[in-house]
């Protein structure tokens, strides 16, 4: 079976096809699960057990597959890009579907809904080893975070300094490397005063000398 399945993560139909030579493939699946040869990530989605993997399992890649369309963003992406000091255990993503959380053997995966125009910009392709996954750019991850954080109104540009520094603990050196033109494209897709104010704040921040 390992020879018949490419990759570490696969769906139910791929698994059935790989077990087509068995008289009772569903019984075989039950035994494979019990032995740990395969692991059920969620209904219809499986991966090989650790002893049978050819590559380390990428939680970011899993996040793309568990619920889609989606890509990693928000707190997890901010941590991944080195923008916040905290290690984030829940893999957070944005999606065009309704918001949902999934508890799996590989941790919690949280998805927050964005309207399609807001979702459609700002994703980049990265790899973990040989495994590709979609993740928000640093600029998009921050915009998504600002937008989805209902505790923060963002009515004034002056509100952003304390919010980014104290509430989110965004690394100011990393913030100085943000691409304003990229963030403007994201803001145009958002069509929101809250994200427009984020762009205005970032431009002022980059124009101000910092020790």
XYZ file of C-alpha atoms in Angstrom, residues 11-175:
165
model
C -8.249 10.835 1.102
C -10.618 7.909 1.521
C -10.962 7.187 -2.193
C -7.183 7.003 -2.683
C -7.017 4.610 0.268
C -9.783 2.399 -1.163
C -8.043 2.314 -4.547
C -4.778 1.236 -2.899
C -6.623 -1.599 -1.143
C -8.611 -2.708 -4.190
C -6.946 -6.144 -4.109
C -8.501 -6.989 -0.737
C -11.892 -8.709 -0.549
C -12.958 -6.466 2.326
C -11.008 -3.186 2.029
C -13.029 -1.500 4.772
C -12.049 -4.211 7.251
C -8.440 -3.727 6.169
C -8.727 0.009 6.857
C -9.981 -0.757 10.367
C -6.939 -2.965 10.998
C -4.537 -0.387 9.565
C -5.996 2.255 11.876
C -5.782 -0.056 14.892
C -2.132 -0.881 14.170
C -1.137 2.759 13.694
C -0.046 2.183 10.094
C -2.431 4.966 9.105
C -3.987 7.772 11.149
C -7.409 9.322 10.607
C -6.944 13.098 10.523
C -10.669 13.757 10.085
C -13.540 12.037 8.294
C -12.286 11.099 4.837
C -8.691 12.274 5.345
C -5.805 10.065 6.451
C -2.028 10.043 6.737
C 0.592 7.374 7.260
C 1.665 6.575 10.806
C 5.062 7.895 11.849
C 6.887 4.601 11.206
C 5.654 4.524 7.602
C 6.262 8.134 6.570
C 8.871 9.014 3.983
C 8.770 12.714 4.901
C 7.951 14.558 8.142
C 4.305 15.551 8.343
C 3.678 19.257 7.710
C 0.894 20.693 9.863
C 0.686 23.660 7.492
C 0.058 21.293 4.575
C -2.513 19.440 6.675
C -4.270 22.732 7.379
C -4.651 23.342 3.637
C -6.284 19.912 3.226
C -8.506 19.620 6.299
C -10.880 22.404 5.220
C -10.738 24.275 1.971
C -10.268 26.396 0.137
C -7.974 27.790 2.797
C -4.471 28.953 3.585
C -2.580 29.451 6.837
C -2.863 32.988 8.251
C -3.609 34.986 11.430
C -1.653 34.158 14.617
C 0.055 31.039 13.287
C 1.322 32.827 10.174
C 2.490 35.812 12.233
C 4.522 33.432 14.398
C 5.788 31.508 11.358
C 7.093 34.734 9.799
C 8.781 35.805 13.054
C 6.466 38.758 13.630
C 5.352 37.781 17.132
C 7.451 36.140 19.863
C 4.898 33.538 20.928
C 4.865 29.992 19.634
C 1.326 29.366 18.365
C 0.074 25.796 18.735
C -3.289 26.119 16.975
C -2.825 26.262 13.203
C -4.969 29.215 12.133
C -6.205 29.701 8.570
C -8.592 31.808 6.521
C -11.226 30.346 4.219
C -14.149 31.423 2.055
C -16.363 28.924 3.876
C -17.938 29.347 7.292
C -15.642 29.508 10.305
C -14.869 26.131 11.879
C -12.451 24.447 14.281
C -11.141 20.878 13.992
C -9.567 18.888 16.815
C -7.294 16.216 15.342
C -4.513 13.858 16.471
C -2.136 16.573 15.208
C -3.612 19.445 17.181
C -6.308 22.042 16.649
C -6.895 23.671 13.277
C -8.982 26.864 13.279
C -10.517 28.491 10.192
C -11.969 31.999 9.952
C -14.172 33.118 7.086
C -13.265 35.928 4.714
C -15.323 37.129 1.770
C -13.849 35.945 -1.531
C -12.242 39.269 -2.628
C -10.472 39.529 0.746
C -9.412 35.903 0.659
C -8.129 35.991 -2.915
C -5.060 38.187 -2.311
C -1.897 37.741 -0.294
C -1.250 33.984 -0.237
C 2.242 32.682 -1.014
C 3.605 29.178 -1.572
C 6.214 27.833 0.849
C 7.617 24.368 1.513
C 8.317 22.280 4.598
C 11.007 19.917 3.381
C 9.550 18.731 0.086
C 5.952 19.463 1.069
C 4.330 22.632 -0.340
C 1.724 24.646 1.512
C -0.128 27.937 1.106
C 0.352 30.616 3.745
C -0.447 34.314 3.989
C 2.400 36.728 3.322
C 3.477 38.703 6.416
C 1.419 41.664 5.211
C -1.698 39.555 4.582
C -1.374 37.696 7.888
C -1.336 41.020 9.738
C -4.254 42.431 7.729
C -6.292 39.285 8.400
C -5.428 39.488 12.095
C -6.432 43.146 12.353
C -9.679 42.499 10.483
C -10.779 39.447 12.464
C -9.849 40.851 15.901
C -13.204 42.202 17.039
C -11.634 43.642 20.212
C -9.885 46.301 18.116
C -11.902 48.936 16.245
C -9.016 50.628 14.407
C -11.030 53.821 14.005
C -7.964 56.069 14.288
C -4.510 55.627 12.783
C -3.050 56.583 16.161
C -4.687 53.500 17.724
C -2.428 51.123 15.802
C 0.856 51.796 17.567
C -0.273 50.475 20.958
C -2.346 47.706 19.385
C 0.488 46.316 17.279
C 3.200 46.802 19.909
C 1.353 45.934 23.108
C -1.589 43.724 22.141
C -0.105 41.734 19.256
C 3.552 42.290 20.264
C 4.574 42.691 16.632
C 8.344 42.888 16.174
C 9.035 46.488 15.145
C 12.132 45.650 13.138
C 10.142 43.105 11.140
C 7.367 45.668 10.716
